[in-house]
Every structure is written in C-alpha cells, then in structure tokens.
Amino acid sequence: MARRKIVAGNWKMNMTPSEAVKLVETLKPLVANEEVDVVFCVPAIDIIPVMEAAKGSNIQVGAENMYFEEKGAYTGEISPAMLTDVGVKYVVLGHSERREYFAETSETVNKKMLKAFEHGITPIMCCGESLEQREQGITMDWIRQQVKVGFLNVTADQAKTAVIAYEPIWAIGTGKTATTEQAQEVCAEIRKCIAEIYDDATAAEIRIQYGGSVNAKTAPDLFAQADIDGGLVGGASLKEEFGKIVNYK
C-alpha cells in the first residue's frame, strides 16, 4: 500500500491574520494537488481566518501547538476542544523550537500526543538532533528516545494515523539541508523503531516527513525516497514556492 504524501507548512510566528488571508488567497491555486495532503499549520490567532479563506480548497488547517489538559487555569494555552471546535485536523507537537525555547520535553510531548488522539486530531510529532549530537555519533540514539517516549501508551491503531517529522536541528532555517541520503537513512531508522514498538504493519502505514530547509529544488529528490512521505516546510511555506514543493513531480 502506497502511503499518501503529506506536505505541511509550519508558519511559526509569522503572519498577522490579515497577512495570513492574503497568503492563503495567493497559495490556494498553487497548492491544488489532489494526490497530496496539504496542511497549513498556522499561529493560533490565524486559525479561524485561514479556515475561512481556505474554504472550498484542498487546504487543511493545523495548529502549531496544543496543551494536554481539557480546560482550566492555564493562561495562554489552547485546548484540543478549542481546536476541534473550529475544524482543526492536525497539530505540530514537540517542534525543536518548542523544546529549546519553551522547555518542552519528550514526556510533555507524549501527554499532548495522547490528548490529540483522544480528540481525533492527527499529531505531527517532531524529532531531530543537534549538530553536536550528530558529530558525537548519537543521532539515532537520541531520535529513538524521542520516538519511544513520544509514543508511550499510544496504540498501534492510533500510531498508524500519526505523522512523524524528522527535522535535523542543524538544518532548520540555516539553508543547510541534510543530504537526501542522510534524510532517508534517519527516516528509515525511525520506521524501524516504530516496527520495534508495534509491528511491521504499523511501521508501513505511519507517515514520516523530512523537515529542515526544504525548498522547491530539494523536494523532488527527498520525496522520492522510500521512507520519506512528504515534508514539514518552514520558511518556504510563506512563499509562492510552497506551490512547487506541493507539486513536486
């Protein structure tokens, strides 16, 4: 069974609501590709206007983060029910920037994963190593730990629907891209790790993206790899170039 590609744009902390609507209007005709799942993961304040602007298109809307409690005294956080109420289908969890700047751990990511599944939201769980970790030769040890802790108590049926985004931290926003071989090697190891946790059938279904300075030139080769099922795209998702990445063939 061929896995359906998924190309998600991670807008990060960019685009005011009015700018967001303009960007969606620009990108809508460019990202029309019925063979690929296209997701715009946008800042919380942009979710509703982007949802409106994307109506009638193939664009699905995701959030960039979510809290693991249903509701309560958690000032500034967003609950899963708030996301599902407006039709959000995806949420990015454990992005390296969240881990680095906001003290997220694999344990909190796991809590968020479980809560997302409970509410029918597809998590895009991020993992990746720093340049120092790669140079120390511990890339796979580090990523296996992130995956194993992230998927703790997640059932095989849930795991099959999840998305894992491999993002080498040294390639995010730096203009450096992991070579196609490096990206494929790690994504294959992630799939092997899922097979160890669950089984080969689950590993065969889960979708694994590559992220880290993905652009129109690198996307075709990356997406052609056996274990790379699309991309989590940062900077290029804010430009017309995103259309070329989505229509990578």
Tab-separated table of C-alpha atoms in Angstrom, residues 50-223:
chain	number	residue	atom	x	y	z
A	50	VAL	CA	-7.242	30.871	7.484
A	51	MET	CA	-10.010	28.278	7.840
A	52	GLU	CA	-12.452	30.749	6.247
A	53	ALA	CA	-10.029	31.725	3.474
A	54	ALA	CA	-9.254	28.068	2.660
A	55	LYS	CA	-12.911	27.008	2.310
A	56	GLY	CA	-13.597	25.036	-0.838
A	57	SER	CA	-9.897	24.275	-1.386
A	58	ASN	CA	-7.786	21.188	-0.639
A	59	ILE	CA	-6.008	23.017	2.209
A	60	GLN	CA	-6.397	21.526	5.676
A	61	VAL	CA	-5.581	23.665	8.691
A	62	GLY	CA	-3.377	22.649	11.605
A	63	ALA	CA	-2.213	24.260	14.837
A	64	GLU	CA	1.413	24.764	15.874
A	65	ASN	CA	0.902	23.570	19.447
A	66	MET	CA	-1.730	22.428	21.936
A	67	TYR	CA	-1.951	21.806	25.674
A	68	PHE	CA	-2.610	18.398	27.234
A	69	GLU	CA	-5.431	19.442	29.573
A	70	GLU	CA	-9.099	19.783	28.583
A	71	LYS	CA	-9.561	23.215	30.180
A	72	GLY	CA	-8.647	25.156	33.293
A	73	ALA	CA	-6.283	27.735	34.750
A	74	TYR	CA	-3.590	27.506	32.058
A	75	THR	CA	-3.257	31.100	30.915
A	76	GLY	CA	-2.190	31.430	27.309
A	77	GLU	CA	-2.679	27.765	26.373
A	78	ILE	CA	-5.042	26.253	23.804
A	79	SER	CA	-7.063	23.112	24.457
A	80	PRO	CA	-7.781	20.305	21.988
A	81	ALA	CA	-11.518	21.033	22.145
A	82	MET	CA	-10.868	24.634	21.084
A	83	LEU	CA	-9.063	23.287	18.018
A	84	THR	CA	-11.623	20.661	17.057
A	85	ASP	CA	-14.488	23.133	17.522
A	86	VAL	CA	-13.195	25.185	14.595
A	87	GLY	CA	-12.294	22.162	12.461
A	88	VAL	CA	-8.548	21.786	13.065
A	89	LYS	CA	-7.365	18.342	11.946
A	90	TYR	CA	-3.607	18.450	12.643
A	91	VAL	CA	-1.290	19.742	15.349
A	92	VAL	CA	2.511	20.080	15.374
A	93	LEU	CA	3.895	18.673	18.631
A	94	GLY	CA	7.417	18.828	20.056
A	95	HIS	CA	8.976	21.061	17.436
A	96	SER	CA	12.645	21.638	18.259
A	97	GLU	CA	11.917	25.331	18.834
A	98	ARG	CA	9.297	24.410	21.454
A	99	ARG	CA	11.769	22.050	23.087
A	100	GLU	CA	14.592	24.594	23.007
A	101	TYR	CA	12.833	27.846	23.916
A	102	PHE	CA	9.848	26.645	25.945
A	103	ALA	CA	11.308	23.724	27.885
A	104	GLU	CA	9.134	21.050	26.271
A	105	THR	CA	10.290	17.508	26.935
A	106	SER	CA	9.517	14.189	25.294
A	107	GLU	CA	7.321	13.460	28.338
A	108	THR	CA	5.139	16.547	27.805
A	109	VAL	CA	5.036	15.787	24.081
A	110	ASN	CA	3.754	12.312	24.955
A	111	LYS	CA	0.942	13.793	27.067
A	112	LYS	CA	-0.003	16.022	24.155
A	113	MET	CA	0.115	13.073	21.739
A	114	LEU	CA	-2.315	11.067	23.861
A	115	LYS	CA	-4.664	14.055	24.188
A	116	ALA	CA	-4.574	14.766	20.445
A	117	PHE	CA	-5.577	11.168	19.629
A	118	GLU	CA	-8.337	11.315	22.226
A	119	HIS	CA	-9.819	14.255	20.318
A	120	GLY	CA	-9.286	12.894	16.817
A	121	ILE	CA	-6.530	15.369	15.943
A	122	THR	CA	-3.598	13.995	13.931
A	123	PRO	CA	-0.299	14.821	15.635
A	124	ILE	CA	2.750	15.759	13.599
A	125	MET	CA	5.394	14.774	16.137
A	126	CYS	CA	8.808	16.321	15.575
A	127	CYS	CA	12.144	14.768	16.375
A	128	GLY	CA	15.705	15.618	15.433
A	129	GLU	CA	19.273	16.026	16.559
A	130	SER	CA	21.581	18.994	17.040
A	131	LEU	CA	24.843	19.386	15.117
A	132	GLU	CA	26.734	18.453	18.283
A	133	GLN	CA	24.724	15.236	18.658
A	134	ARG	CA	25.313	14.320	15.021
A	135	GLU	CA	29.048	14.907	15.402
A	136	GLN	CA	29.083	12.759	18.563
A	137	GLY	CA	27.503	9.917	16.585
A	138	ILE	CA	24.411	9.701	18.807
A	139	THR	CA	21.816	10.822	16.254
A	140	MET	CA	19.841	7.576	16.237
A	141	ASP	CA	20.060	7.000	19.998
A	142	TRP	CA	18.639	10.473	20.561
A	143	ILE	CA	15.865	10.170	17.975
A	144	ARG	CA	14.875	6.662	19.074
A	145	GLN	CA	14.443	8.007	22.594
A	146	GLN	CA	12.280	10.899	21.345
A	147	VAL	CA	10.114	8.485	19.342
A	148	LYS	CA	9.825	5.837	22.045
A	149	VAL	CA	8.887	8.318	24.776
A	150	GLY	CA	6.615	10.284	22.424
A	151	PHE	CA	4.638	7.165	21.511
A	152	LEU	CA	4.382	5.737	25.046
A	153	ASN	CA	0.873	4.280	25.596
A	154	VAL	CA	-0.171	5.195	22.047
A	155	THR	CA	-1.996	2.223	20.499
A	156	ALA	CA	-0.952	0.698	17.176
A	157	ASP	CA	-4.211	1.884	15.563
A	158	GLN	CA	-3.516	5.420	16.728
A	159	ALA	CA	0.137	5.277	15.692
A	160	LYS	CA	-0.836	4.288	12.131
A	161	THR	CA	-2.614	7.628	11.726
A	162	ALA	CA	0.199	9.747	13.189
A	163	VAL	CA	2.801	11.735	11.315
A	164	ILE	CA	6.426	11.928	12.437
A	165	ALA	CA	8.544	14.837	11.210
A	166	TYR	CA	12.293	14.290	11.213
A	167	GLU	CA	13.992	17.670	11.417
A	168	PRO	CA	17.729	17.814	11.970
A	169	ILE	CA	18.004	20.941	14.133
A	170	TRP	CA	21.191	21.985	12.341
A	171	ALA	CA	19.229	22.251	9.081
A	172	ILE	CA	16.302	24.375	10.314
A	173	GLY	CA	16.404	27.885	8.923
A	174	THR	CA	20.115	27.601	8.217
A	175	GLY	CA	19.877	26.954	4.499
A	176	LYS	CA	21.684	23.663	5.147
A	177	THR	CA	19.687	20.621	4.141
A	178	ALA	CA	20.571	17.110	5.188
A	179	THR	CA	21.647	15.226	2.090
A	180	THR	CA	18.946	13.052	0.583
A	181	GLU	CA	20.893	10.018	1.823
A	182	GLN	CA	21.140	11.375	5.385
A	183	ALA	CA	17.417	12.185	5.467
A	184	GLN	CA	16.415	8.784	4.081
A	185	GLU	CA	18.758	6.953	6.450
A	186	VAL	CA	17.217	8.551	9.559
A	187	CYS	CA	13.620	8.236	8.316
A	188	ALA	CA	14.232	4.525	7.636
A	189	GLU	CA	15.585	4.115	11.176
A	190	ILE	CA	12.513	5.900	12.596
A	191	ARG	CA	10.296	3.464	10.704
A	192	LYS	CA	12.368	0.583	12.096
A	193	CYS	CA	11.896	1.993	15.602
A	194	ILE	CA	8.090	2.110	15.105
A	195	ALA	CA	8.235	-1.534	13.918
A	196	GLU	CA	10.039	-2.437	17.164
A	197	ILE	CA	7.457	-0.643	19.312
A	198	TYR	CA	4.499	-2.068	17.369
A	199	ASP	CA	4.913	-4.236	14.270
A	200	ASP	CA	5.825	-4.064	10.580
A	201	ALA	CA	2.237	-3.299	9.530
A	202	THR	CA	2.080	-0.207	11.745
A	203	ALA	CA	5.507	0.928	10.562
A	204	ALA	CA	4.406	0.504	6.945
A	205	GLU	CA	1.416	2.836	7.449
A	206	ILE	CA	2.850	5.663	9.537
A	207	ARG	CA	3.883	8.707	7.526
A	208	ILE	CA	7.323	10.232	8.096
A	209	GLN	CA	8.158	13.702	6.837
A	210	TYR	CA	11.503	15.394	6.410
A	211	GLY	CA	11.849	18.998	7.525
A	212	GLY	CA	14.751	21.428	7.562
A	213	SER	CA	15.274	23.992	4.777
A	214	VAL	CA	13.050	22.068	2.331
A	215	ASN	CA	12.677	24.014	-0.923
A	216	ALA	CA	11.439	23.547	-4.479
A	217	LYS	CA	14.837	22.221	-5.623
A	218	THR	CA	15.352	19.646	-2.853
A	219	ALA	CA	11.749	18.416	-2.514
A	220	PRO	CA	11.562	16.080	-5.571
A	221	ASP	CA	14.599	14.007	-4.546
A	222	LEU	CA	13.653	13.963	-0.860
A	223	PHE	CA	10.040	12.944	-1.501
